[in-house]
Amino acid sequence: MSNVKCQRIAILTSGGDAPGMNAAIRAVVLAAHHYHIEVIGFFHGYNGLICAESISEAKPIGLGHVKSIIHRGGTFLKSARCEQMRTEEGLKKAAETLTEKAIDALVVVGGDGSFTGLLALKNYWQGQLIGIPGTIDNDLDGTDFTIGFATAVNTGIEAIDKIRDTADAFERIFLIELMGRHSGHITFNVGIACGAEKVLSFENFSLAEQQQQLETLAAEIKMAQQNRHSSYIIVIAENLWPGGAFELAKELKELAEIECTACVLGHIQRGGSPVPKDRLLATKMGVAAVQAIVAGENHIMIAEKNSATCYIPLEQAIQHRKVVSKQLIDAQNNILALTAQNQY
Ligand code: F6P
């Protein structure tokens, strides 16, 4: 812990934008104002640090800038993925900028890729490095939830509830692909909350025997459909089936004459006004980030565990991908999924 008072915080948003990032920026700016700390916003993720000679990439952010942003999706600081943060040259340049602008602490709102860059900076810059978990994927270890996840789940549910109406009207099978990169948090939560007949994700499905898996899936769909005339919704995690939902639909048709309508929800899940849960989480975390800086903390991610805000070492946050709750996986696999024995 350091006793030197922090005078200037830099903040940026990085990687995939998530609803609630604006709320987090707002909370950081309000908390910094409370503690008489100046805030410099860097635009376009880490690119803003690396190209900061362009004045448009770094600006003081005051209360006026954050007045009406708590309800807006996206991020007014813009975001980007930045390959240069994986290089020594990029890290050195970012560190130089932070030193030149007399920054004492850097706050990054982002996901695991962004925090890998943040942690790498510690070898080049001595200031405080603080992460706020902002990603719809909810895959950061050490926090129950990341900012944006609740909104993405809500968006997925709203979309699938609408699809259900058509699926019921036409007694159709739908195969709906959800985001999450390589994690099934969105897929399981959305699937269960919209009563999907089948959830296919990394946590309950392996591609080791792809052809056999396809045959099993086709047999399950046929069996489940035998005695009922209704809709059948399968949710599938992106990056699970080679070629995605459209390819799987094609293969089910070729193999077993199963007609299923594929639908990829895609980036619709990243946008939109954050739900209350994300606004509140982002606000609590933004305030906690500044308080952590004032307390002299370093190399940490702000987290929430059992409704309490806490700090997790950045190393831990990115070391393992957070796993989906076993309770959710078991409930879906063993009880909720539609089978021949369970014709509700
Ligand atoms: O990490 C957020 C996320 O939306 C993932 O769910 C998805 O795999 C990825 O970003 C998509 O990235 P891009 O917008 O760069 O295509």
GROMACS .gro file of C-alpha atoms and ligand atoms in nm:
model
  360
    1MET     CA    1   0.000   0.000   0.000
    2SER     CA    2   0.129   0.345  -0.084
    3ASN     CA    3   0.070   0.662   0.118
    4VAL     CA    4   0.121   0.893  -0.179
    5LYS     CA    5  -0.206   1.056  -0.273
    6CYS     CA    6  -0.336   0.974  -0.620
    7GLN     CA    7  -0.397   1.291  -0.820
    8ARG     CA    8  -0.484   1.169  -1.164
    9ILE     CA    9  -0.666   0.858  -1.284
   10ALA     CA   10  -0.676   0.739  -1.644
   11ILE     CA   11  -0.974   0.535  -1.758
   12LEU     CA   12  -1.042   0.339  -2.076
   13THR     CA   13  -1.283   0.072  -2.197
   14SER     CA   14  -1.139  -0.218  -2.393
   15GLY     CA   15  -1.247  -0.527  -2.588
   16GLY     CA   16  -1.610  -0.609  -2.661
   17ASP     CA   17  -1.832  -0.330  -2.531
   18ALA     CA   18  -2.084  -0.431  -2.265
   19PRO     CA   19  -2.402  -0.258  -2.147
   20GLY     CA   20  -2.312  -0.082  -1.823
   21MET     CA   21  -1.964   0.033  -1.927
   22ASN     CA   22  -2.095   0.391  -1.939
   23ALA     CA   23  -2.242   0.350  -1.590
   24ALA     CA   24  -1.901   0.232  -1.467
   25ILE     CA   25  -1.723   0.533  -1.623
   26ARG     CA   26  -1.978   0.763  -1.464
   27ALA     CA   27  -1.925   0.608  -1.121
   28VAL     CA   28  -1.547   0.638  -1.152
   29VAL     CA   29  -1.577   1.006  -1.249
   30LEU     CA   30  -1.821   1.084  -0.965
   31ALA     CA   31  -1.610   0.900  -0.707
   32ALA     CA   32  -1.290   1.062  -0.831
   33HIS     CA   33  -1.455   1.403  -0.802
   34HIS     CA   34  -1.550   1.319  -0.444
   35TYR     CA   35  -1.186   1.239  -0.360
   36HIS     CA   36  -1.055   1.543  -0.556
   37ILE     CA   37  -0.888   1.328  -0.820
   38GLU     CA   38  -0.872   1.430  -1.186
   39VAL     CA   39  -0.986   1.181  -1.453
   40ILE     CA   40  -0.836   1.152  -1.802
   41GLY     CA   41  -1.037   0.941  -2.046
   42PHE     CA   42  -0.843   0.755  -2.314
   43PHE     CA   43  -1.046   0.677  -2.626
   44HIS     CA   44  -1.056   0.359  -2.839
   45GLY     CA   45  -0.929   0.121  -2.573
   46TYR     CA   46  -0.554   0.077  -2.534
   47ASN     CA   47  -0.510   0.233  -2.879
   48GLY     CA   48  -0.583   0.563  -2.705
   49LEU     CA   49  -0.278   0.512  -2.484
   50ILE     CA   50  -0.058   0.405  -2.770
   51CYS     CA   51  -0.159   0.690  -3.002
   52ALA     CA   52  -0.208   0.955  -2.734
   53GLU     CA   53  -0.016   1.219  -2.929
   54SER     CA   54  -0.343   1.268  -3.113
   55ILE     CA   55  -0.525   1.497  -2.868
   56SER     CA   56  -0.857   1.338  -2.955
   57GLU     CA   57  -0.740   1.019  -2.784
   58ALA     CA   58  -0.700   1.164  -2.433
   59LYS     CA   59  -0.933   1.413  -2.267
   60PRO     CA   60  -1.009   1.525  -1.913
   61ILE     CA   61  -1.350   1.383  -1.819
   62GLY     CA   62  -1.562   1.592  -1.587
   63LEU     CA   63  -1.903   1.559  -1.428
   64GLY     CA   64  -2.070   1.716  -1.733
   65HIS     CA   65  -1.945   1.438  -1.960
   66VAL     CA   66  -2.112   1.166  -1.755
   67LYS     CA   67  -2.440   1.339  -1.677
   68SER     CA   68  -2.676   1.142  -1.900
   69ILE     CA   69  -2.496   0.822  -1.976
   70ILE     CA   70  -2.599   0.573  -1.707
   71HIS     CA   71  -2.878   0.434  -1.926
   72ARG     CA   72  -2.682   0.411  -2.251
   73GLY     CA   73  -2.534   0.092  -2.396
   74GLY     CA   74  -2.193   0.086  -2.565
   75THR     CA   75  -1.922   0.311  -2.426
   76PHE     CA   76  -1.877   0.680  -2.488
   77LEU     CA   77  -1.500   0.632  -2.456
   78LYS     CA   78  -1.525   0.390  -2.753
   79SER     CA   79  -1.361   0.050  -2.743
   80ALA     CA   80  -1.123  -0.163  -2.945
   81ARG     CA   81  -0.915  -0.476  -2.934
   82CYS     CA   82  -0.547  -0.381  -2.944
   83GLU     CA   83  -0.290  -0.626  -3.077
   84GLN     CA   84  -0.006  -0.386  -2.990
   85MET     CA   85  -0.064  -0.447  -2.619
   86ARG     CA   86   0.073  -0.797  -2.682
   87THR     CA   87   0.407  -0.651  -2.794
   88GLU     CA   88   0.691  -0.502  -2.593
   89GLU     CA   89   0.687  -0.194  -2.813
   90GLY     CA   90   0.314  -0.137  -2.752
   91LEU     CA   91   0.349  -0.185  -2.376
   92LYS     CA   92   0.644   0.056  -2.361
   93LYS     CA   93   0.452   0.316  -2.558
   94ALA     CA   94   0.148   0.282  -2.331
   95ALA     CA   95   0.372   0.318  -2.024
   96GLU     CA   96   0.540   0.627  -2.172
   97THR     CA   97   0.205   0.791  -2.229
   98LEU     CA   98   0.093   0.723  -1.872
   99THR     CA   99   0.418   0.869  -1.739
  100GLU     CA  100   0.409   1.173  -1.971
  101LYS     CA  101   0.053   1.255  -1.867
  102ALA     CA  102   0.142   1.219  -1.498
  103ILE     CA  103  -0.113   0.945  -1.442
  104ASP     CA  104  -0.106   0.776  -1.101
  105ALA     CA  105  -0.360   0.499  -1.162
  106LEU     CA  106  -0.509   0.332  -1.469
  107VAL     CA  107  -0.861   0.188  -1.458
  108VAL     CA  108  -0.957  -0.049  -1.740
  109VAL     CA  109  -1.312  -0.170  -1.792
  110GLY     CA  110  -1.297  -0.488  -1.998
  111GLY     CA  111  -1.264  -0.865  -2.011
  112ASP     CA  112  -0.985  -1.121  -1.989
  113GLY     CA  113  -0.790  -1.002  -2.296
  114SER     CA  114  -0.796  -0.646  -2.164
  115PHE     CA  115  -0.676  -0.758  -1.820
  116THR     CA  116  -0.395  -0.963  -1.973
  117GLY     CA  117  -0.270  -0.637  -2.129
  118LEU     CA  118  -0.325  -0.451  -1.802
  119LEU     CA  119  -0.121  -0.701  -1.605
  120ALA     CA  120   0.158  -0.701  -1.865
  121LEU     CA  121   0.190  -0.324  -1.812
  122LYS     CA  122   0.313  -0.381  -1.460
  123ASN     CA  123   0.659  -0.462  -1.595
  124TYR     CA  124   0.679  -0.124  -1.769
  125TRP     CA  125   0.492   0.121  -1.546
  126GLN     CA  126   0.485   0.164  -1.170
  127GLY     CA  127   0.140   0.320  -1.122
  128GLN     CA  128  -0.172   0.150  -0.988
  129LEU     CA  129  -0.346  -0.091  -1.226
  130ILE     CA  130  -0.712  -0.159  -1.156
  131GLY     CA  131  -0.957  -0.369  -1.360
  132ILE     CA  132  -1.336  -0.344  -1.363
  133PRO     CA  133  -1.493  -0.657  -1.517
  134GLY     CA  134  -1.702  -0.548  -1.816
  135THR     CA  135  -1.796  -0.825  -2.058
  136ILE     CA  136  -2.122  -0.988  -2.158
  137ASP     CA  137  -1.948  -1.329  -2.140
  138ASN     CA  138  -1.934  -1.341  -1.755
  139ASP     CA  139  -1.622  -1.558  -1.783
  140LEU     CA  140  -1.386  -1.379  -1.541
  141ASP     CA  141  -1.295  -1.585  -1.240
  142GLY     CA  142  -1.342  -1.439  -0.892
  143THR     CA  143  -1.655  -1.234  -0.952
  144ASP     CA  144  -2.011  -1.366  -0.947
  145PHE     CA  145  -2.109  -1.137  -1.232
  146THR     CA  146  -1.946  -0.912  -1.489
  147ILE     CA  147  -2.099  -0.587  -1.611
  148GLY     CA  148  -2.317  -0.646  -1.918
  149PHE     CA  149  -2.400  -1.010  -1.858
  150ALA     CA  150  -2.744  -0.949  -1.706
  151THR     CA  151  -2.844  -0.725  -1.998
  152ALA     CA  152  -2.717  -0.973  -2.257
  153VAL     CA  153  -2.916  -1.252  -2.090
  154ASN     CA  154  -3.223  -1.031  -2.080
  155THR     CA  155  -3.185  -0.945  -2.449
  156GLY     CA  156  -3.145  -1.313  -2.536
  157ILE     CA  157  -3.457  -1.406  -2.339
  158GLU     CA  158  -3.667  -1.131  -2.494
  159ALA     CA  159  -3.562  -1.239  -2.844
  160ILE     CA  160  -3.626  -1.608  -2.783
  161ASP     CA  161  -3.965  -1.542  -2.619
  162LYS     CA  162  -4.064  -1.377  -2.947
  163ILE     CA  163  -3.924  -1.663  -3.152
  164ARG     CA  164  -4.122  -1.903  -2.931
  165ASP     CA  165  -4.449  -1.748  -3.051
  166THR     CA  166  -4.363  -1.827  -3.412
  167ALA     CA  167  -4.217  -2.165  -3.320
  168ASP     CA  168  -4.543  -2.256  -3.140
  169ALA     CA  169  -4.762  -2.126  -3.421
  170PHE     CA  170  -4.575  -2.334  -3.679
  171GLU     CA  171  -4.484  -2.627  -3.451
  172ARG     CA  172  -4.131  -2.565  -3.560
  173ILE     CA  173  -3.782  -2.650  -3.437
  174PHE     CA  174  -3.552  -2.351  -3.389
  175LEU     CA  175  -3.178  -2.362  -3.337
  176ILE     CA  176  -3.067  -2.034  -3.180
  177GLU     CA  177  -2.701  -1.938  -3.143
  178LEU     CA  178  -2.593  -1.722  -2.852
  179MET     CA  179  -2.272  -1.530  -2.781
  180GLY     CA  180  -2.022  -1.604  -2.503
  181ARG     CA  181  -1.700  -1.672  -2.695
  182HIS     CA  182  -1.588  -2.001  -2.533
  183SER     CA  183  -1.811  -1.994  -2.226
  184GLY     CA  184  -2.167  -2.111  -2.182
  185HIS     CA  185  -2.283  -1.863  -1.916
  186ILE     CA  186  -2.513  -1.678  -2.158
  187THR     CA  187  -2.627  -1.997  -2.330
  188PHE     CA  188  -2.722  -2.179  -2.008
  189ASN     CA  189  -2.885  -1.881  -1.841
  190VAL     CA  190  -3.084  -1.779  -2.147
  191GLY     CA  191  -3.168  -2.138  -2.236
  192ILE     CA  192  -3.307  -2.216  -1.892
  193ALA     CA  193  -3.487  -1.885  -1.851
  194CYS     CA  194  -3.670  -1.923  -2.181
  195GLY     CA  195  -3.752  -2.288  -2.124
  196ALA     CA  196  -3.539  -2.419  -2.412
  197GLU     CA  197  -3.601  -2.786  -2.479
  198LYS     CA  198  -3.228  -2.839  -2.534
  199VAL     CA  199  -2.913  -2.649  -2.437
  200LEU     CA  200  -2.592  -2.724  -2.625
  201SER     CA  201  -2.277  -2.571  -2.483
  202PHE     CA  202  -1.912  -2.647  -2.406
  203GLU     CA  203  -2.004  -2.760  -2.057
  204ASN     CA  204  -2.243  -3.039  -2.161
  205PHE     CA  205  -2.142  -3.128  -2.514
  206SER     CA  206  -1.819  -3.254  -2.666
  207LEU     CA  207  -1.723  -3.266  -3.030
  208ALA     CA  208  -1.488  -3.560  -2.977
  209GLU     CA  209  -1.721  -3.788  -3.178
  210GLN     CA  210  -1.888  -3.530  -3.397
  211GLN     CA  211  -2.081  -3.768  -3.623
  212GLN     CA  212  -2.201  -3.972  -3.329
  213GLN     CA  213  -2.306  -3.659  -3.144
  214LEU     CA  214  -2.503  -3.549  -3.449
  215GLU     CA  215  -2.682  -3.883  -3.465
  216THR     CA  216  -2.764  -3.875  -3.092
  217LEU     CA  217  -2.897  -3.522  -3.122
  218ALA     CA  218  -3.112  -3.612  -3.422
  219ALA     CA  219  -3.250  -3.918  -3.240
  220GLU     CA  220  -3.329  -3.708  -2.932
  221ILE     CA  221  -3.514  -3.448  -3.136
  222LYS     CA  222  -3.713  -3.715  -3.320
  223MET     CA  223  -3.804  -3.897  -2.998
  224ALA     CA  224  -3.902  -3.583  -2.815
  225GLN     CA  225  -4.119  -3.479  -3.107
  226GLN     CA  226  -4.292  -3.813  -3.158
  227ASN     CA  227  -4.590  -3.764  -2.934
  228ARG     CA  228  -4.631  -3.393  -2.932
  229HIS     CA  229  -4.711  -3.114  -3.170
  230SER     CA  230  -4.542  -2.806  -3.044
  231SER     CA  231  -4.230  -2.596  -3.069
  232TYR     CA  232  -3.881  -2.722  -2.989
  233ILE     CA  233  -3.609  -2.472  -2.912
  234ILE     CA  234  -3.242  -2.562  -2.902
  235VAL     CA  235  -3.000  -2.294  -2.784
  236ILE     CA  236  -2.640  -2.340  -2.889
  237ALA     CA  237  -2.323  -2.160  -2.781
  238GLU     CA  238  -2.131  -1.980  -3.054
  239ASN     CA  239  -1.803  -2.149  -3.152
  240LEU     CA  240  -1.934  -2.489  -3.040
  241TRP     CA  241  -2.039  -2.655  -3.365
  242PRO     CA  242  -1.801  -2.609  -3.660
  243GLY     CA  243  -1.979  -2.371  -3.896
  244GLY     CA  244  -2.227  -2.265  -3.628
  245ALA     CA  245  -2.606  -2.299  -3.604
  246PHE     CA  246  -2.668  -2.280  -3.981
  247GLU     CA  247  -2.428  -2.567  -4.047
  248LEU     CA  248  -2.579  -2.780  -3.771
  249ALA     CA  249  -2.929  -2.719  -3.909
  250LYS     CA  250  -2.805  -2.828  -4.251
  251GLU     CA  251  -2.647  -3.144  -4.111
  252LEU     CA  252  -2.963  -3.238  -3.917
  253LYS     CA  253  -3.163  -3.203  -4.238
  254GLU     CA  254  -2.919  -3.414  -4.439
  255LEU     CA  255  -2.892  -3.683  -4.175
  256ALA     CA  256  -3.250  -3.720  -4.055
  257GLU     CA  257  -3.476  -3.491  -4.260
  258ILE     CA  258  -3.513  -3.272  -3.949
  259GLU     CA  259  -3.628  -2.925  -4.053
  260CYS     CA  260  -3.494  -2.667  -3.816
  261THR     CA  261  -3.475  -2.291  -3.850
  262ALA     CA  262  -3.138  -2.150  -3.750
  263CYS     CA  263  -3.109  -1.803  -3.601
  264VAL     CA  264  -2.791  -1.630  -3.483
  265LEU     CA  265  -2.867  -1.357  -3.228
  266GLY     CA  266  -2.514  -1.215  -3.261
  267HIS     CA  267  -2.434  -0.856  -3.166
  268ILE     CA  268  -2.790  -0.773  -3.066
  269GLN     CA  269  -2.678  -0.923  -2.731
  270ARG     CA  270  -2.401  -0.665  -2.687
  271GLY     CA  271  -2.615  -0.354  -2.723
  272GLY     CA  272  -2.908  -0.185  -2.558
  273SER     CA  273  -2.978   0.002  -2.240
  274PRO     CA  274  -2.829  -0.177  -1.937
  275VAL     CA  275  -3.081  -0.347  -1.709
  276PRO     CA  276  -3.095  -0.219  -1.347
  277LYS     CA  277  -2.872  -0.503  -1.224
  278ASP     CA  278  -2.592  -0.396  -1.461
  279ARG     CA  279  -2.630  -0.025  -1.380
  280LEU     CA  280  -2.604  -0.101  -1.010
  281LEU     CA  281  -2.316  -0.347  -1.045
  282ALA     CA  282  -2.126  -0.099  -1.265
  283THR     CA  283  -2.190   0.184  -1.021
  284LYS     CA  284  -2.078  -0.015  -0.718
  285MET     CA  285  -1.767  -0.134  -0.900
  286GLY     CA  286  -1.678   0.212  -1.034
  287VAL     CA  287  -1.696   0.362  -0.685
  288ALA     CA  288  -1.503   0.066  -0.539
  289ALA     CA  289  -1.230   0.108  -0.802
  290VAL     CA  290  -1.161   0.466  -0.694
  291GLN     CA  291  -1.177   0.372  -0.327
  292ALA     CA  292  -0.927   0.093  -0.395
  293ILE     CA  293  -0.695   0.347  -0.559
  294VAL     CA  294  -0.727   0.583  -0.263
  295ALA     CA  295  -0.649   0.289  -0.032
  296GLY     CA  296  -0.330   0.219  -0.231
  297GLU     CA  297  -0.439  -0.114  -0.384
  298ASN     CA  298  -0.263  -0.233  -0.698
  299HIS     CA  299  -0.288  -0.506  -0.966
  300ILE     CA  300  -0.644  -0.598  -0.872
  301MET     CA  301  -0.980  -0.655  -1.034
  302ILE     CA  302  -1.287  -0.523  -0.856
  303ALA     CA  303  -1.524  -0.815  -0.800
  304GLU     CA  304  -1.854  -0.898  -0.641
  305LYS     CA  305  -1.893  -1.215  -0.434
  306ASN     CA  306  -2.221  -1.300  -0.258
  307SER     CA  307  -2.339  -0.940  -0.310
  308ALA     CA  308  -2.028  -0.790  -0.145
  309THR     CA  309  -1.767  -0.593  -0.336
  310CYS     CA  310  -1.414  -0.726  -0.300
  311TYR     CA  311  -1.074  -0.725  -0.475
  312ILE     CA  312  -0.920  -1.016  -0.666
  313PRO     CA  313  -0.557  -1.023  -0.787
  314LEU     CA  314  -0.555  -0.962  -1.164
  315GLU     CA  315  -0.355  -1.283  -1.213
  316GLN     CA  316  -0.635  -1.485  -1.057
  317ALA     CA  317  -0.907  -1.317  -1.260
  318ILE     CA  318  -0.749  -1.424  -1.588
  319GLN     CA  319  -0.587  -1.751  -1.488
  320HIS     CA  320  -0.896  -1.968  -1.535
  321ARG     CA  321  -1.217  -1.909  -1.721
  322LYS     CA  322  -1.503  -1.898  -1.469
  323VAL     CA  323  -1.711  -2.216  -1.492
  324VAL     CA  324  -2.087  -2.228  -1.538
  325SER     CA  325  -2.278  -2.325  -1.222
  326LYS     CA  326  -2.297  -2.705  -1.194
  327GLN     CA  327  -2.646  -2.668  -1.052
  328LEU     CA  328  -2.764  -2.503  -1.375
  329ILE     CA  329  -2.593  -2.761  -1.596
  330ASP     CA  330  -2.730  -3.058  -1.401
  331ALA     CA  331  -3.080  -2.917  -1.379
  332GLN     CA  332  -3.094  -2.855  -1.754
  333ASN     CA  333  -2.940  -3.190  -1.849
  334ASN     CA  334  -3.123  -3.413  -1.606
  335ILE     CA  335  -3.456  -3.247  -1.536
  336LEU     CA  336  -3.549  -2.960  -1.765
  337ALA     CA  337  -3.446  -3.084  -2.112
  338LEU     CA  338  -3.727  -3.234  -2.317
  339THR     CA  339  -3.687  -3.609  -2.360
  340ALA     CA  340  -3.905  -3.899  -2.470
  341GLN     CA  341  -3.985  -3.963  -2.102
  342ASN     CA  342  -4.067  -3.609  -2.018
  343GLN     CA  343  -4.336  -3.481  -2.258
  344TYR     CA  344  -4.457  -3.158  -2.108
  345F6P     O1  345  -1.644  -1.088  -2.559
  345F6P     C1  346  -1.766  -1.037  -2.601
  345F6P     C2  347  -1.805  -1.097  -2.734
  345F6P     O2  348  -1.929  -1.040  -2.773
  345F6P     C3  349  -1.811  -1.250  -2.739
  345F6P     O3  350  -1.928  -1.302  -2.682
  345F6P     C4  351  -1.799  -1.275  -2.886
  345F6P     O4  352  -1.744  -1.402  -2.912
  345F6P     C5  353  -1.703  -1.166  -2.930
  345F6P     O5  354  -1.710  -1.064  -2.832
  345F6P     C6  355  -1.733  -1.108  -3.064
  345F6P     O6  356  -1.634  -1.017  -3.093
  345F6P     P1  357  -1.641  -0.915  -3.216
  345F6P     O7  358  -1.746  -0.813  -3.184
  345F6P     O8  359  -1.504  -0.857  -3.221
  345F6P     O9  360  -1.679  -0.996  -3.333
   0.00000   0.00000   0.00000
